XYZ file of C-alpha atoms in Angstrom:
711
model
C -28.062 -21.374 -22.884
C -28.236 -19.826 -26.142
C -25.391 -17.897 -27.656
C -27.439 -14.572 -27.484
C -28.425 -15.075 -23.692
C -24.690 -15.991 -22.815
C -23.482 -12.676 -24.117
C -26.233 -10.828 -22.108
C -25.070 -12.895 -18.912
C -21.554 -12.049 -19.672
C -22.523 -8.300 -20.101
C -24.165 -8.284 -16.701
C -21.394 -10.215 -15.236
C -18.738 -7.777 -16.041
C -20.957 -4.857 -15.135
C -21.348 -6.393 -11.714
C -17.502 -6.987 -11.587
C -16.673 -3.311 -12.621
C -19.463 -1.824 -10.147
C -17.437 -3.537 -7.340
C -14.052 -2.381 -8.550
C -14.750 1.037 -10.082
C -13.706 2.953 -7.195
C -10.187 2.370 -8.268
C -10.491 5.385 -10.657
C -10.875 7.563 -7.573
C -7.497 6.586 -6.034
C -4.109 7.632 -6.892
C -0.806 5.709 -7.157
C -0.595 3.562 -3.900
C 2.478 2.011 -2.385
C 5.140 0.938 -4.661
C 3.351 2.482 -7.559
C 3.668 5.901 -5.982
C 7.537 5.399 -6.294
C 7.638 3.602 -9.504
C 5.609 6.337 -11.193
C 8.541 8.655 -10.610
C 10.811 6.775 -12.966
C 11.280 9.610 -15.333
C 12.229 11.973 -12.655
C 14.486 9.210 -11.355
C 16.267 8.763 -14.669
C 16.777 12.426 -15.211
C 18.493 12.737 -11.838
C 20.651 9.966 -12.670
C 21.557 11.094 -16.076
C 20.301 8.140 -17.865
C 17.476 7.249 -20.134
C 14.423 5.234 -19.025
C 15.412 2.268 -20.993
C 18.969 2.409 -19.363
C 17.433 2.776 -15.941
C 15.270 -0.314 -16.570
C 18.054 -2.446 -18.043
C 20.062 -1.660 -15.039
C 17.084 -2.905 -12.701
C 16.642 -5.894 -14.900
C 20.376 -6.877 -14.873
C 20.769 -6.477 -11.303
C 17.765 -8.550 -10.341
C 18.895 -11.355 -12.670
C 22.514 -11.438 -11.605
C 21.845 -11.096 -7.904
C 18.485 -12.676 -7.298
C 17.997 -15.124 -10.483
C 14.723 -13.160 -11.206
C 13.629 -13.426 -14.788
C 11.149 -10.821 -14.599
C 12.235 -8.356 -17.430
C 8.902 -7.953 -19.066
C 7.410 -7.338 -15.606
C 9.683 -4.349 -15.076
C 9.175 -2.975 -18.664
C 5.551 -3.380 -18.214
C 5.559 -1.397 -14.886
C 8.004 1.342 -15.694
C 7.003 1.414 -19.262
C 3.595 2.373 -18.157
C 4.616 5.228 -16.184
C 7.093 6.375 -18.822
C 4.245 6.798 -21.106
C 1.798 8.365 -18.519
C 1.652 9.234 -14.870
C -2.262 9.600 -14.905
C -3.690 7.340 -12.420
C -7.044 7.225 -14.162
C -5.383 5.998 -17.379
C -3.225 3.160 -15.264
C -6.071 2.136 -13.065
C -8.389 1.801 -16.184
C -5.976 -0.615 -17.888
C -5.925 -2.302 -14.509
C -9.653 -2.682 -14.516
C -9.816 -3.960 -17.967
C -7.223 -6.751 -17.141
C -9.286 -7.580 -14.166
C -12.496 -7.811 -16.552
C -10.304 -10.024 -18.907
C -9.223 -12.322 -16.264
C -12.634 -12.827 -15.240
C -14.031 -13.417 -18.715
C -11.248 -15.906 -19.500
C -12.061 -17.515 -16.120
C -15.453 -18.058 -17.212
C -14.618 -19.563 -20.478
C -12.084 -21.816 -18.722
C -14.631 -22.905 -16.252
C -17.394 -23.569 -18.659
C -14.998 -25.802 -20.979
C -13.834 -27.627 -17.785
C -17.182 -28.232 -16.236
C -19.472 -28.049 -19.383
C -21.918 -25.831 -17.560
C -22.396 -22.005 -18.187
C -24.451 -21.928 -15.126
C -21.643 -22.964 -12.809
C -19.109 -20.857 -14.574
C -21.235 -17.768 -14.230
C -22.011 -18.524 -10.511
C -18.385 -18.811 -9.788
C -17.486 -15.471 -11.715
C -20.510 -13.683 -9.996
C -19.109 -14.517 -6.542
C -15.570 -13.288 -7.281
C -16.256 -9.714 -6.302
C -17.259 -11.045 -2.907
C -13.622 -12.532 -2.445
C -12.035 -9.371 -4.015
C -10.870 -7.604 -0.714
C -8.840 -4.441 -0.563
C -6.246 -4.075 2.004
C -3.789 -1.142 2.585
C -0.854 -3.887 2.585
C 0.495 -5.530 -0.422
C -2.952 -5.589 -2.169
C -2.987 -6.695 -5.731
C -5.652 -4.878 -7.063
C -5.084 -1.375 -5.521
C -1.549 -1.299 -6.144
C 1.339 -2.989 -7.682
C 0.116 -1.437 -11.037
C -1.245 -4.360 -12.563
C 0.948 -6.975 -12.071
C -0.936 -9.864 -10.726
C -4.145 -9.194 -12.860
C -1.928 -9.462 -15.775
C -0.230 -12.741 -14.673
C -3.630 -14.370 -14.057
C -4.847 -12.971 -17.467
C -2.107 -14.568 -19.098
C -1.945 -17.876 -17.275
C -5.983 -18.522 -17.611
C -5.769 -17.426 -21.344
C -2.951 -20.112 -21.868
C -5.080 -22.606 -20.039
C -8.125 -21.815 -22.155
C -6.000 -22.240 -25.420
C -4.802 -25.417 -24.074
C -8.124 -26.801 -23.295
C -9.015 -25.909 -26.913
C -5.814 -27.957 -28.070
C -6.597 -30.958 -25.977
C -10.250 -31.059 -27.246
C -9.563 -30.496 -30.923
C -5.904 -31.217 -31.630
C -5.113 -28.002 -33.333
C -1.418 -27.240 -33.032
C -1.793 -23.333 -33.298
C -3.503 -23.411 -29.892
C -0.751 -25.285 -28.327
C 1.722 -22.702 -29.890
C -0.523 -19.656 -28.842
C -0.820 -21.100 -25.321
C 2.957 -21.975 -24.987
C 3.880 -18.184 -26.014
C 1.261 -16.653 -23.831
C 2.514 -18.691 -20.871
C 5.953 -17.952 -21.488
C 5.085 -14.114 -21.465
C 3.656 -14.927 -17.907
C 6.613 -16.535 -16.598
C 8.644 -13.280 -17.479
C 6.632 -11.088 -15.395
C 6.364 -12.540 -11.777
C 7.846 -15.750 -10.442
C 4.541 -17.259 -8.964
C 3.687 -18.318 -12.500
C 6.529 -20.523 -12.593
C 4.783 -23.353 -10.454
C 1.519 -23.186 -12.059
C 2.501 -25.592 -14.931
C 1.003 -28.180 -12.644
C -2.511 -27.007 -13.876
C -1.704 -27.918 -17.481
C -0.895 -31.309 -16.286
C -4.211 -31.470 -14.360
C -6.417 -30.562 -17.217
C -4.633 -32.989 -19.733
C -5.326 -35.843 -17.021
C -9.091 -34.406 -16.658
C -9.468 -35.266 -20.304
C -8.452 -38.839 -20.010
C -4.691 -38.776 -20.483
C -2.405 -41.109 -18.678
C -0.021 -39.280 -16.326
C 2.846 -39.706 -18.575
C 1.084 -38.717 -21.523
C -0.299 -35.837 -19.810
C 3.219 -34.796 -18.616
C 4.460 -35.025 -22.281
C 1.566 -32.966 -23.789
C 2.290 -30.391 -21.187
C 6.006 -30.186 -21.723
C 6.037 -26.889 -23.390
C 4.929 -25.548 -20.042
C 6.770 -27.560 -17.923
C 9.991 -27.042 -19.370
C 9.904 -23.473 -19.748
C 8.995 -23.303 -15.996
C 11.492 -25.897 -14.784
C 14.142 -24.324 -17.000
C 13.770 -20.892 -15.314
C 13.318 -22.426 -11.791
C 16.665 -24.316 -12.218
C 18.503 -21.242 -13.707
C 17.216 -19.187 -10.932
C 18.537 -21.548 -8.337
C 21.933 -21.826 -9.778
C 22.229 -18.011 -9.962
C 21.317 -17.377 -6.691
C 23.632 -20.368 -5.379
C 26.402 -18.682 -7.142
C 25.763 -15.094 -6.590
C 28.020 -13.063 -4.269
C 26.616 -11.143 -1.502
C 26.420 -7.448 -2.228
C 24.941 -4.313 -0.678
C 22.615 -3.326 -3.609
C 18.844 -3.213 -2.982
C 18.427 -6.229 -5.192
C 21.332 -8.136 -3.201
C 19.655 -7.229 0.118
C 16.212 -7.991 -0.943
C 14.816 -10.924 1.241
C 11.501 -11.646 -0.483
C 12.922 -14.304 -2.614
C 14.844 -15.919 0.236
C 13.314 -19.377 1.381
C 12.022 -19.767 5.034
C 11.892 -23.603 5.649
C 11.035 -23.532 9.259
C 7.997 -25.913 9.384
C 6.199 -24.166 12.240
C 6.346 -20.562 10.673
C 5.476 -21.708 7.365
C 2.216 -23.554 8.433
C 1.381 -20.418 10.613
C 1.834 -18.248 7.458
C 0.101 -20.597 5.282
C -3.003 -20.683 7.344
C -3.150 -16.873 7.265
C -2.387 -16.583 3.800
C -5.108 -19.223 2.767
C -7.593 -17.686 5.365
C -7.137 -14.185 3.530
C -8.943 -15.718 0.419
C -12.241 -16.191 2.280
C -14.973 -13.749 1.975
C -15.082 -11.103 4.786
C -11.769 -12.349 6.395
C -10.501 -8.589 6.240
C -13.856 -7.492 7.347
C -13.618 -9.145 10.560
C -9.835 -8.000 11.235
C -10.465 -4.474 10.064
C -8.023 -3.003 12.705
C -8.245 0.582 11.313
C -11.901 0.586 12.177
C -12.798 2.216 8.808
C -16.445 2.848 8.267
C -18.159 1.116 5.349
C -19.161 3.713 2.352
C -22.484 2.929 0.801
C -24.511 4.738 -2.042
C -28.259 4.630 -2.611
C -27.722 2.618 -5.892
C -26.207 -0.252 -4.000
C -29.503 -1.383 -2.943
C -30.410 -2.039 -6.634
C -27.375 -3.501 -7.381
C -27.245 -5.859 -4.567
C -30.972 -6.602 -5.164
C -30.222 -7.806 -8.704
C -27.405 -9.800 -7.437
C -29.572 -11.553 -5.017
C -32.118 -12.211 -7.778
C -29.595 -13.306 -10.277
C -27.614 -15.900 -8.028
C -30.921 -17.008 -6.617
C -31.912 -17.839 -10.170
C -28.336 -19.556 -11.239
C -28.585 -21.760 -7.941
C -31.975 -22.631 -8.480
C -31.297 -23.601 -12.161
C -28.146 -25.580 -11.231
C -30.103 -27.576 -8.852
C -32.957 -28.239 -11.222
C -30.487 -29.404 -13.944
C -29.524 -32.657 -11.911
C -26.831 -33.134 -14.770
C -23.681 -35.087 -13.772
C -21.225 -32.298 -14.476
C -17.423 -32.499 -14.796
C -16.763 -30.743 -11.552
C -13.871 -32.742 -10.213
C -11.081 -31.466 -12.389
C -12.399 -27.861 -11.971
C -12.255 -28.100 -8.353
C -8.711 -29.599 -8.651
C -7.562 -26.796 -10.692
C -9.238 -24.467 -8.203
C -7.298 -26.246 -5.207
C -4.130 -25.702 -7.219
C -4.737 -22.125 -7.853
C -5.640 -21.741 -3.947
C -2.776 -23.539 -2.516
C 0.353 -23.341 -4.639
C 0.306 -19.279 -4.664
C -0.516 -19.529 -0.915
C 2.502 -21.994 -0.140
C 4.887 -20.069 -2.273
C 4.064 -16.879 -0.383
C 4.286 -18.622 3.093
C 7.522 -20.026 2.335
C 9.108 -16.916 0.552
C 10.852 -14.037 2.421
C 7.511 -12.643 2.983
C 6.689 -15.431 5.547
C 7.581 -13.147 8.476
C 5.414 -10.151 7.190
C 2.638 -12.357 6.735
C 2.531 -13.578 10.404
C 3.353 -9.980 11.439
C 0.225 -8.689 9.575
C -1.851 -11.302 11.214
C -5.172 -12.952 10.125
C -7.268 -10.948 7.488
C -4.212 -9.799 5.586
C -2.759 -11.523 2.605
C 0.309 -11.235 0.383
C -0.400 -10.316 -3.281
C -0.806 -13.831 -4.547
C -4.215 -13.997 -2.820
C -5.539 -12.550 -6.135
C -5.145 -16.029 -7.907
C -6.339 -17.732 -4.775
C -9.695 -16.080 -4.973
C -10.365 -17.644 -8.424
C -9.208 -21.081 -6.891
C -11.542 -20.586 -3.912
C -14.444 -19.535 -6.373
C -14.114 -22.842 -8.260
C -14.025 -24.999 -4.942
C -16.849 -23.114 -3.279
C -19.305 -23.379 -6.397
C -18.434 -26.982 -7.021
C -19.140 -27.882 -3.399
C -22.310 -25.862 -3.748
C -23.202 -27.840 -6.794
C -22.946 -31.133 -5.005
C -25.442 -30.016 -2.251
C -27.944 -28.449 -4.481
C -28.318 -31.322 -6.855
C -29.405 -33.553 -3.880
C -32.111 -31.088 -2.588
C -35.770 -32.146 -3.306
C -37.454 -29.927 -5.713
C -39.766 -28.524 -3.123
C -36.956 -27.219 -0.991
C -34.752 -25.878 -3.909
C -36.461 -22.418 -4.112
C -36.153 -21.844 -0.523
C -32.653 -23.033 -0.400
C -31.709 -20.688 -3.373
C -33.177 -17.791 -1.988
C -31.393 -18.402 1.378
C -28.013 -19.016 -0.037
C -28.218 -16.122 -2.523
C -29.352 -13.810 0.564
C -26.210 -14.896 2.539
C -23.973 -14.145 -0.594
C -25.867 -10.825 -1.020
C -25.234 -9.767 2.665
C -21.633 -10.815 2.095
C -21.218 -8.910 -1.153
C -22.848 -5.936 0.444
C -20.404 -5.929 3.443
C -17.309 -6.466 1.329
C -18.389 -3.621 -1.153
C -18.995 -1.104 1.494
C -15.601 -1.802 3.201
C -13.558 -1.989 -0.170
C -14.727 1.370 -1.065
C -13.626 2.700 2.225
C -10.307 1.092 2.208
C -9.545 2.413 -1.285
C -10.829 6.054 -0.741
C -8.834 6.030 2.700
C -5.630 5.985 0.749
C -6.197 9.173 -0.842
C -5.097 11.290 2.111
C -1.605 9.829 2.029
C -1.205 9.208 -1.810
C -3.652 10.835 -4.058
C -4.440 14.103 -2.439
C -0.852 15.328 -1.729
C 0.495 14.288 -5.179
C -2.378 16.633 -6.849
C -1.726 19.241 -4.411
C 1.898 19.444 -5.036
C 1.552 18.826 -8.790
C -0.926 21.972 -8.968
C 1.525 24.104 -6.828
C 4.364 23.078 -9.319
C 2.372 23.821 -12.394
C 1.514 27.214 -10.821
C 5.082 27.927 -10.422
C 5.554 28.098 -6.810
C 9.177 26.750 -7.049
C 10.042 28.746 -10.170
C 12.503 31.098 -8.424
C 14.487 28.141 -7.016
C 17.473 27.480 -9.081
C 18.603 24.067 -10.274
C 20.603 22.252 -7.742
C 19.407 24.087 -4.923
C 18.876 22.982 -1.451
C 15.249 22.120 -0.457
C 14.404 20.866 2.928
C 11.417 18.748 2.971
C 9.809 16.313 5.599
C 9.275 13.508 3.292
C 6.475 11.629 4.652
C 4.785 10.551 1.449
C 6.105 9.453 -1.997
C 5.278 12.803 -3.774
C 7.670 14.492 -1.360
C 10.713 13.172 -3.103
C 12.711 15.253 -5.681
C 12.120 12.518 -8.336
C 8.268 13.753 -8.158
C 9.278 17.283 -8.593
C 11.768 17.022 -11.468
C 9.384 16.126 -14.423
C 7.255 19.017 -13.570
C 9.865 21.731 -12.989
C 12.698 20.502 -15.363
C 15.056 20.940 -12.436
C 16.976 18.652 -10.015
C 16.969 19.799 -6.520
C 19.061 18.483 -3.582
C 16.129 17.588 -1.452
C 17.046 17.415 2.316
C 15.034 15.010 4.456
C 14.658 16.908 7.557
C 13.341 14.029 9.816
C 16.532 11.755 9.080
C 19.548 13.001 11.060
C 21.989 11.637 8.548
C 20.197 12.882 5.599
C 19.793 16.441 7.071
C 23.497 16.531 7.880
C 24.350 15.337 4.375
C 21.956 17.972 2.867
C 23.356 21.026 5.158
C 26.908 19.958 4.139
C 26.008 20.829 0.612
C 25.521 24.635 0.983
C 28.080 27.356 1.954
C 27.467 28.667 5.398
C 28.109 32.630 5.951
C 28.290 32.143 9.568
C 28.324 29.464 12.503
C 28.391 29.895 16.266
C 28.100 27.101 18.800
C 27.028 26.886 22.230
C 29.102 23.654 22.898
C 27.841 23.408 26.469
C 24.304 23.634 25.517
C 24.501 21.242 22.383
C 23.169 23.739 20.173
C 24.453 25.377 16.903
C 23.306 28.524 15.267
C 23.960 28.795 11.204
C 23.409 31.994 9.390
C 22.947 31.245 5.487
C 22.905 34.797 4.369
C 21.919 34.615 0.574
C 22.532 30.994 0.230
C 20.095 29.256 -1.985
C 18.647 27.072 0.621
C 14.641 26.628 0.889
C 12.112 24.816 2.924
C 8.621 23.780 2.231
C 5.469 22.313 3.496
C 1.793 21.657 3.178
C -1.486 20.896 4.417
C -4.656 19.320 2.739
C -8.159 18.524 3.259
C -7.604 15.012 4.416
C -11.262 13.923 3.695
C -11.858 15.343 0.094
C -8.473 16.802 -1.084
C -10.275 19.666 -2.665
C -8.633 22.244 -0.416
C -4.906 22.584 0.339
C -1.917 24.897 0.891
C 1.733 24.556 -0.127
C 4.369 27.018 1.907
C 7.611 27.812 0.777
C 10.362 29.893 2.173
C 14.001 31.075 1.760
C 16.006 30.147 5.108
C 17.675 32.959 6.838
C 18.972 30.924 9.800
C 19.061 27.475 11.272
C 19.288 26.548 14.977
C 20.166 23.071 15.366
C 21.280 20.462 17.878
C 24.832 19.030 17.821
C 25.500 15.173 17.735
C 23.483 14.130 15.937
C 22.484 17.278 14.059
C 18.596 18.158 14.178
C 16.923 21.334 13.331
C 15.185 23.028 16.334
C 14.329 26.058 14.613
C 14.432 27.201 10.779
C 14.006 30.976 10.749
C 12.422 32.695 7.751
C 11.324 36.374 7.090
C 8.806 35.714 4.398
C 6.463 32.745 3.194
C 5.058 32.023 -0.343
C 1.676 30.310 -0.111
C -0.092 28.471 -2.812
C -3.786 27.936 -2.530
C -5.344 25.253 -4.269
C -9.221 26.364 -4.264
C -8.234 29.784 -5.609
C -5.127 28.311 -7.646
C -3.111 31.586 -6.573
C 0.264 32.221 -4.866
C 0.314 34.854 -2.098
C 3.476 36.340 -0.291
C 3.600 36.866 3.329
C 6.252 38.958 4.993
C 7.631 38.884 8.606
C 10.458 41.275 8.371
C 9.801 42.928 12.049
C 9.615 39.371 13.707
C 10.603 36.344 11.649
C 9.031 33.069 12.015
C 9.930 29.487 12.785
C 9.212 27.412 9.741
C 9.532 24.315 12.071
C 6.148 25.394 13.384
C 4.687 24.831 9.928
C 6.158 21.754 9.194
C 4.947 20.368 12.596
C 1.628 20.483 11.532
C 1.871 19.035 7.865
C -0.169 15.925 8.748
C -3.036 17.921 10.195
C -6.187 18.557 7.961
C -6.091 22.131 6.565
C -9.284 22.881 8.520
C -7.184 22.455 11.696
C -4.240 24.686 11.178
C -3.979 28.314 12.546
C -3.503 31.226 9.982
C 0.234 32.313 9.397
C -0.132 35.549 11.280
C -0.929 33.600 14.614
C 1.773 33.878 17.563
C 2.069 29.987 17.177
C 4.545 30.619 14.360
C 6.875 32.745 16.340
C 10.147 31.247 17.436
C 10.026 30.222 20.971
C 12.816 29.605 23.745
C 11.909 25.766 24.312
C 11.906 23.329 21.720
C 10.912 19.708 21.555
C 12.539 16.759 19.720
C 11.237 13.349 19.789
C 13.728 10.498 18.978
C 13.744 6.710 19.042
C 10.701 4.281 18.484
C 8.201 7.402 18.204
C 5.864 8.295 15.236
C 4.428 11.452 13.602
C 1.647 12.997 15.432
C -1.924 12.042 14.429
C -5.014 13.827 14.889
C -5.330 17.801 15.786
C -4.117 20.456 18.199
C -7.251 19.255 20.608
C -6.843 15.495 20.413
C -3.840 13.926 19.014
C -1.605 10.726 19.632
C 2.019 9.738 18.758
C 2.381 5.953 18.506
C 5.419 4.238 19.954
C 7.213 1.033 19.445
C 8.336 0.865 23.017
C 11.450 3.058 23.537
C 11.929 6.876 22.794
C 13.317 9.824 24.253
C 11.721 13.307 24.583
C 14.509 16.247 24.250
C 13.455 19.769 25.510
C 15.807 22.264 24.411
C 15.948 25.438 26.600
C 17.425 28.059 23.869
C 17.716 30.833 26.277
C 20.491 31.365 28.914
C 18.117 31.165 31.860
C 16.620 28.166 33.569
C 12.845 27.559 33.063
C 10.155 25.844 34.941
C 8.154 23.614 32.796
C 5.064 21.574 33.356
C 4.588 18.396 30.966
C 1.068 16.790 30.712
C 0.198 13.685 28.627
C -2.148 10.790 28.625
C -0.967 7.175 28.011
C -2.636 4.284 26.767
C -2.231 0.949 24.760
C -5.004 0.011 21.856
C -4.449 -3.546 22.286
C -5.552 -6.180 25.026
C -2.038 -6.508 26.506
C -0.875 -4.306 29.642
C 2.442 -3.080 28.678
C 4.948 -1.956 31.321
C 6.230 1.482 31.073
C 9.236 3.369 32.821
C 9.450 6.998 32.476
C 13.047 8.520 33.672
C 13.416 12.107 34.203
C 16.749 13.362 35.615
C 17.294 10.112 37.361
C 13.848 9.801 38.877
C 11.736 7.072 37.360
C 8.080 6.329 37.419
C 6.476 2.925 36.440
C 3.222 2.577 34.875
C 0.995 -0.403 33.778
C -0.894 0.654 30.873
C -4.333 -0.263 29.520
C -7.027 0.820 26.898
C -8.053 3.737 29.375
C -6.084 6.847 29.236
C -3.857 7.542 32.103
C -3.009 11.190 32.699
C 0.629 11.907 34.043
C 2.019 15.443 34.757
C 5.844 16.092 35.154
C 7.130 19.510 36.716
C 10.758 19.920 35.903
C 13.302 22.509 35.774
C 14.851 22.942 32.474
C 18.320 24.386 32.464
C 19.852 25.941 29.342
C 20.369 23.066 26.871
C 19.061 19.803 26.842
C 16.809 17.904 29.317
C 15.984 14.300 28.281
C 12.887 12.510 29.205
C 13.272 8.732 28.483
C 10.451 6.223 28.006
C 11.165 2.376 28.056
C 8.808 -0.577 27.634
C 9.861 -4.154 26.973
C 6.449 -5.283 25.874
C 5.541 -6.954 22.654
C 3.828 -4.918 19.829
C 0.167 -5.363 19.157
C -0.661 -7.783 16.362
C -2.774 -5.436 14.315
C -0.787 -5.489 10.978
C 0.807 -2.072 11.515
C 4.397 -2.241 10.267
C 5.458 0.387 12.936
C 4.989 -2.502 15.764
C 3.021 -0.419 18.119
C 2.973 -0.876 21.776
C 1.313 2.253 23.209
C 0.471 5.780 22.353
C 1.258 9.208 23.818
C -2.020 11.312 23.855
C -2.349 15.085 23.942
C 1.257 16.064 25.107
C 1.182 19.454 26.224
C 4.276 21.643 27.541
C 4.050 25.043 29.254
C 6.972 26.902 30.774
C 7.941 30.218 32.396
């Protein structure tokens, strides 16, 4: 292939890869990135510089876990210190992915002597790139793994050049780049074997190959040894670094093999597609047909040309390198502290090292394909090329549609709340709240944290997590209480806050598009809470400020004649804005019976008409009768499990029990009970195992459409 034609082919390749990952620009900061991007606010709250915060992090990880990843921390936190714009950060990630693919092409071309094999391997990579909302190396973790791979493969290309022409400058450059990779993430420590492998492939004896690879081997083994020594001598502590289990070794053979199979399988095309437990619907665009048709034609041409060549290519060392890229990262993840997570997540999921595994599998798969097509008779070659490329195209289309759906599905949790709150803060919704005031929030997503607020307001708030009893009690203890009264026999406490600077906030967004949303803010007049543990039952307010995203305005609602319960606003925070009722509705008025969920039960999903709360097995439904008179209550709900198992459930109300065997069909149950003033508890107990669907909540069954009426 001529140089001009090669440049055109590479341009088409990069456009194809870009087409598959461009959806990243439509996402926000996901997972760890959403927290790490708040480094500026975090350092302001701690009263230290960003550099001091990073150095503290680096020193702690080094001393307590033997992790020499200073460059990784500076790369991540440094990025968010410069910008918190997701588009900029995602653009850098895309450039690094494209760089890695380009370098892999040159590595593969030099190793095989074939531009066609190298191109075909790189064109298949987007089929292997599978987005998952669980430890995904492309969707989040900033650009950690793409950077590591680009550096490692870049060092390999330079080392290839050194081996081929003996110029020392290539060896020096490769050693420096390799050393940078070692300072970012530990997985790179064990890839020095690649350098030995490509040295042997060039006719070097084993001893000579080891000697010529010493700059890479010594650097890796030195850091591995230092890490083991530090971890062996480190004292156990209570810091996040000391308690982090991800770097622990899990040497149970059976569990290691189990995790390894899952991790390796996650590399294969459509492995996540067949285990899409969230049942996301693939998203397509009309232009996809053109892109996929061109991919079909292009890969068919490459396969046909490879088969016609009948050249004895140097594919063995390439496939060996591919095997190393596939197995070593997978094995290290499977023996690490993430072993249990991999097993719990189940088939279709893979830890972040799967990114490097993608490139390894591409080399193995295309190398194997080469061995097949060179043996095919010319009259059958065209049909085989069309058939194989057709199969690749189908896989590419299915993967493209699901990747797009997975990426955009994260926006409801990460991007949309962040953008809504940022807009409200810039409009001045919190401008009247003084520094160090108490702000009560239901912190359900990363942008709910005060470290997100601080860079936009210039203030530090004492943000109180309302759904965590310990955090709530700690927050309430920070303010002066004007008056307090107890109804000890009822387990209820009334707190009058008077003019204290205590506030509460909530919001709703358009979950599908994020183009509509409202943020609510109120000064608190009174809190009615349970005692032991303290949990708010009602938060009484007389006015509500509301920021509207579409109009970019703030409006004040007053309820002086009959104050409302802000807990009602908080209770529907997870609902789409189209599902919520207007503020003047009776729904927001303070009632006489309040409900508290505790134990293994999670936030409500759905809307007022159709909703579910998932349970991990055991929880308690507490009903608080705030009046001084008994009430008759009717409680209706539907129970079911989304899994194939049939969990056993016991419901206990006032000493009376009911036993149920659940399945996928909704079973309706109704309880008619007498609510005495104070607390009435309904206990739900199940000893069944959670469904193996990758959900970290360990779901056993769901409570659907709970409805309580009383008189």
